[in-house]
CSV table of C-alpha atoms in Angstrom, one decimal:
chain,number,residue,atom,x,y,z
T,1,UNK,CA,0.0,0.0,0.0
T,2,UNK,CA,2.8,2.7,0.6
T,3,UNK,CA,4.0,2.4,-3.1
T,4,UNK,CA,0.0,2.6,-4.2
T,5,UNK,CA,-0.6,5.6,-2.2
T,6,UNK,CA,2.9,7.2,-3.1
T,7,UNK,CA,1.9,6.0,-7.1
T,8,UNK,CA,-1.3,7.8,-6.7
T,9,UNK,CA,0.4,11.0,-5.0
T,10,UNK,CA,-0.2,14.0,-7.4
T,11,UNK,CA,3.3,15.0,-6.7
T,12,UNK,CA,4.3,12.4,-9.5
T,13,UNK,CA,2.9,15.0,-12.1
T,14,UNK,CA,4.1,18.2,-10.8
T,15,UNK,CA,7.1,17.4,-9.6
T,16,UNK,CA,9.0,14.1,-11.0
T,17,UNK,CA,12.3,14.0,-9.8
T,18,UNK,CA,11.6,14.5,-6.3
T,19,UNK,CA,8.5,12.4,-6.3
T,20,UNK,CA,10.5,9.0,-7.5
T,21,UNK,CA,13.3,9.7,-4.7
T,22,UNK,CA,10.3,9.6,-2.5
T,23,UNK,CA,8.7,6.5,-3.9
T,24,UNK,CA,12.4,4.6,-4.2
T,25,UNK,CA,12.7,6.3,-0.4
T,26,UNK,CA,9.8,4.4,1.0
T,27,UNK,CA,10.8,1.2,-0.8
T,28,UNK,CA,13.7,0.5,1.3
T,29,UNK,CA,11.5,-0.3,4.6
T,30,UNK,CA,9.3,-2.8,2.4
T,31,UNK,CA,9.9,-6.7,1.6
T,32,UNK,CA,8.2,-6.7,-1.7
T,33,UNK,CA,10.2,-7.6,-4.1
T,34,UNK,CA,7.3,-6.0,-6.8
T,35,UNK,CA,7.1,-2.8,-4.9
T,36,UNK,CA,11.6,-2.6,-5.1
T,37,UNK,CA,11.4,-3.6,-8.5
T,38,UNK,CA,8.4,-1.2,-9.8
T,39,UNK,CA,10.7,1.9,-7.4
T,40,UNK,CA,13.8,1.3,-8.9
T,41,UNK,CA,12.8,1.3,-12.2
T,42,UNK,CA,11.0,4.4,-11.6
T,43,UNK,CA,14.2,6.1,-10.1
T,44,UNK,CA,16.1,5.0,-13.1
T,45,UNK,CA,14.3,6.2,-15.6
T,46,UNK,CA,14.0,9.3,-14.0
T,47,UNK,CA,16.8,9.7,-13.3
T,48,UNK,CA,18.5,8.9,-17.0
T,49,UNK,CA,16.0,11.5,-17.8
T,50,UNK,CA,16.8,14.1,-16.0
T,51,UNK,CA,18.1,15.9,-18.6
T,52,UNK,CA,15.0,16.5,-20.2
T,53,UNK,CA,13.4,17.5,-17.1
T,54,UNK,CA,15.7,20.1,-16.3
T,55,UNK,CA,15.1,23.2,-17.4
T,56,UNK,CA,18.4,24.5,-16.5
T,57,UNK,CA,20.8,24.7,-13.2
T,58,UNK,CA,18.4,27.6,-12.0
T,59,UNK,CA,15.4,25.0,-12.1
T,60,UNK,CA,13.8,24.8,-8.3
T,61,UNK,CA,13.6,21.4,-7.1
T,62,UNK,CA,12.0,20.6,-3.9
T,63,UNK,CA,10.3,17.6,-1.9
T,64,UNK,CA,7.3,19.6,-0.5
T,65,UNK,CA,4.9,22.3,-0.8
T,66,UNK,CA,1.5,23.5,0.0
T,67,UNK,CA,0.1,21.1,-2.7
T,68,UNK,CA,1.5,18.1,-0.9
T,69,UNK,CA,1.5,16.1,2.2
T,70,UNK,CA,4.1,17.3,4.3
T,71,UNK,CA,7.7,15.1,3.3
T,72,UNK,CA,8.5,14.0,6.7
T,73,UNK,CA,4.9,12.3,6.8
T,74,UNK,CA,4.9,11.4,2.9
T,75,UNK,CA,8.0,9.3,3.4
T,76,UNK,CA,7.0,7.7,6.9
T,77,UNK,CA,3.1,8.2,7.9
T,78,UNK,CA,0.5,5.9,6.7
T,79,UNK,CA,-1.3,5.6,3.4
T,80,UNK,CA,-4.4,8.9,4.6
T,81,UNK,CA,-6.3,6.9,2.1
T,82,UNK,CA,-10.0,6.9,3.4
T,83,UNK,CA,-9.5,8.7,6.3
T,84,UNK,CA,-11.3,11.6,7.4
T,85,UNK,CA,-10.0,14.9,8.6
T,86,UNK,CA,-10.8,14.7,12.0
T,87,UNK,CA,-8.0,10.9,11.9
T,88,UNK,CA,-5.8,13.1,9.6
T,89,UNK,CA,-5.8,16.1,11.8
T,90,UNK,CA,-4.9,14.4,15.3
T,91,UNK,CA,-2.5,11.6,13.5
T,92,UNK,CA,1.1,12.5,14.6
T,93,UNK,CA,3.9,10.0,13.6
T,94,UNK,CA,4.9,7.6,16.2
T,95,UNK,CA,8.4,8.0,17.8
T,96,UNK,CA,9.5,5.2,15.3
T,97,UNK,CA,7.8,6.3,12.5
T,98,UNK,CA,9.4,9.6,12.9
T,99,UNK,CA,12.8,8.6,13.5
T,100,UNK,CA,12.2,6.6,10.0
T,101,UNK,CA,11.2,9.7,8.4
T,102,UNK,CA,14.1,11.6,10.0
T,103,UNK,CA,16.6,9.8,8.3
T,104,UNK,CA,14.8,9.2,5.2
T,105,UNK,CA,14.7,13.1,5.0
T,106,UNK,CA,17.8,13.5,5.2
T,107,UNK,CA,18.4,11.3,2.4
T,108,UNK,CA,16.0,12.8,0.1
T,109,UNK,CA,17.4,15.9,0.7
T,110,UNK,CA,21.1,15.5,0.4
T,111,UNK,CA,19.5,13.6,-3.2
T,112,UNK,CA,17.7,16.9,-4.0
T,113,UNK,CA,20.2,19.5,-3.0
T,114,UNK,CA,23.1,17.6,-4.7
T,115,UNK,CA,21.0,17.6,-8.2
T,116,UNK,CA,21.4,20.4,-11.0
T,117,UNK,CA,19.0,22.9,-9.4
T,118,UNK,CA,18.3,25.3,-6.8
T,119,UNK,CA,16.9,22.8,-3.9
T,120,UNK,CA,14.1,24.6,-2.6
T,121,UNK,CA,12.7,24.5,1.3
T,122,UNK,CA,8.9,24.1,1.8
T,123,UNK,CA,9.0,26.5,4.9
T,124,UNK,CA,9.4,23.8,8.6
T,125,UNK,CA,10.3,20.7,6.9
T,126,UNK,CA,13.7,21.6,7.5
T,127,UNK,CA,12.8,21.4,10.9
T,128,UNK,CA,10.7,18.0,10.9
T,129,UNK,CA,7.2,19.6,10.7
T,130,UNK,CA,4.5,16.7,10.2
T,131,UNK,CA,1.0,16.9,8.6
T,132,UNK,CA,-1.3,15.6,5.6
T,133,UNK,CA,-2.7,17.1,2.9
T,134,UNK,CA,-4.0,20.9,3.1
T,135,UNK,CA,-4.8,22.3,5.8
T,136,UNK,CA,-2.6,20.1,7.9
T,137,UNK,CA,-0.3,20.9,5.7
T,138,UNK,CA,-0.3,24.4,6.2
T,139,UNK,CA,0.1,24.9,9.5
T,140,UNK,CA,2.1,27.4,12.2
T,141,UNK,CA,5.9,27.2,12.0
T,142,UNK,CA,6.8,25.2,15.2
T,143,UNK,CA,8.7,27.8,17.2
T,144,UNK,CA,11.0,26.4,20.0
T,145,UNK,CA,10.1,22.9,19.0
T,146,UNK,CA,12.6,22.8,15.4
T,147,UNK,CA,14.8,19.8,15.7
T,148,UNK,CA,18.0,19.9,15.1
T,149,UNK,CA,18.6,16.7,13.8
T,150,UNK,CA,17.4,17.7,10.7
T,151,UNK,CA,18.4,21.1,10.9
T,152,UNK,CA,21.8,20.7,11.4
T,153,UNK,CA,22.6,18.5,7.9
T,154,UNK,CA,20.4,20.4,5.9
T,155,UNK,CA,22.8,23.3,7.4
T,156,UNK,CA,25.9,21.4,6.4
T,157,UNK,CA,24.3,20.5,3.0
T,158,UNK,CA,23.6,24.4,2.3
T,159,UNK,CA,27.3,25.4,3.2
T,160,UNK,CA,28.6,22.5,0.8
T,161,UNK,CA,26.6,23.6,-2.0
T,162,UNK,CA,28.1,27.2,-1.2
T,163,UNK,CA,31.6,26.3,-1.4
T,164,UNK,CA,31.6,23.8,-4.5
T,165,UNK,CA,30.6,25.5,-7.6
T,166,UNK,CA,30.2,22.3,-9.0
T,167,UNK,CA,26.8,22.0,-7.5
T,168,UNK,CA,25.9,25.5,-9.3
T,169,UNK,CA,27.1,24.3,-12.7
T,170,UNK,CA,28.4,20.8,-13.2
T,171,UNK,CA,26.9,18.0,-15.4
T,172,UNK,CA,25.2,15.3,-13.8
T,173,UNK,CA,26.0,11.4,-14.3
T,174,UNK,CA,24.0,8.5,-13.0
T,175,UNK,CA,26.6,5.9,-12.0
T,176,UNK,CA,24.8,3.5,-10.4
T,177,UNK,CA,20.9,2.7,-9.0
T,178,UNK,CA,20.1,-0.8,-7.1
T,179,UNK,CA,17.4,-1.5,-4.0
T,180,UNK,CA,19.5,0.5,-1.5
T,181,UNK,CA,22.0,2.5,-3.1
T,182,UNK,CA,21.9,5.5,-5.7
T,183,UNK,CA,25.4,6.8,-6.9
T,184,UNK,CA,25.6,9.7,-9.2
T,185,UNK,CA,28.3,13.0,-9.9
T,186,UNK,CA,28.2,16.6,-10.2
T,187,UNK,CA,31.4,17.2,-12.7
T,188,UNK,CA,32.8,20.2,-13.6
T,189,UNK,CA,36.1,21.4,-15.2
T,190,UNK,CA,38.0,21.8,-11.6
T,191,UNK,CA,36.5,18.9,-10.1
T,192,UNK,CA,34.5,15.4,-9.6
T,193,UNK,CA,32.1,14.5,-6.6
T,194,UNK,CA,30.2,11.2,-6.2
């Protein structure tokens, strides 16, 4: 059900790149081999593609917005399939589930913010906000509750990005794609990172 539900996900039209990371993200906590199979082919072909997707290196990229579930709950909640506001509005991850979605976060967005682009922040999810579908997507910044475990890499991501111009400007090659490991480089003329 979590790759039906993440298949279904309008995010898969208006944003492709980052909705396959999500779909091959959630794959890695299943045991179906159809589910891995159907992801990674998904990711692949995106991401051979992604040439033709991007627009150019200013292109904004992101993993969430108003228009989607919040990512921390996309890539670790349950399918909100048939469930009714009132379930959607009091449904908070459990400590496991969020711990899940912390590090597959963290993941998508080293992913995102290492791909030709400008990796764009839906406003708290750099912080580990939670919620569904709008409104509980929408709601108040969670002042003096921000964790820092997410914080703090997508911090460390943003200063990398800053000092390599490579992320600004280099080409992008997929190296490798298999269940539980994506390799790819940023390449430019003064340098090389996998």
């Amino acid at each position: 059900t979590t790759i039906r539900f993440a298949l279904q996900h309008k995010q898969r039209k208006l944003f492709p790149i980052p909705w396959t990371m999500t779909v091959w993200l959630k794959s890695l906590k299943t045991s179906s081999r159809r589910a891995v199979k159907t992801s990674n082919a998904l990711l692949r072909s995106t991401m051979k593609a992604f040439k033709r997707f991007l627009v150019s290196n200013m292109q904004m990229n992101l993993l969430g917005s108003h228009d989607t579930i919040r990512i921390l709950t996309a890539l670790s909640g349950e399918d909100p399939s048939e469930k009714n506001n009132d379930y959607l509005f009091s449904k908070k991850l459990s400590e496991s589930e969020y711990n899940n979605g912390k590090r597959l976060l963290i993941s998508a967005y080293t992913i995102l913010a290492t791909l030709p682009g400008i990796p764009s922040i839906y406003y708290a999810d750099e912080v580990g906000m939670q919620g569904y579908s709008d409104p509980f997507n929408r709601l108040s910044f969670p002042w003096g509750k921000e964790d820092d475990d997410i914080l703090s890499p997508y911090k460390k991501i943003g200063k990398l990005r800053r000092e390599n111009t490579v992320y600004k400007k280099g080409e992008f090659k997929l190296i490798h794609l298999c269940r539980n490991l994506l390799v790819f480089s940023r390449v430019d003329k003064d340098s090389e990172f996998i």
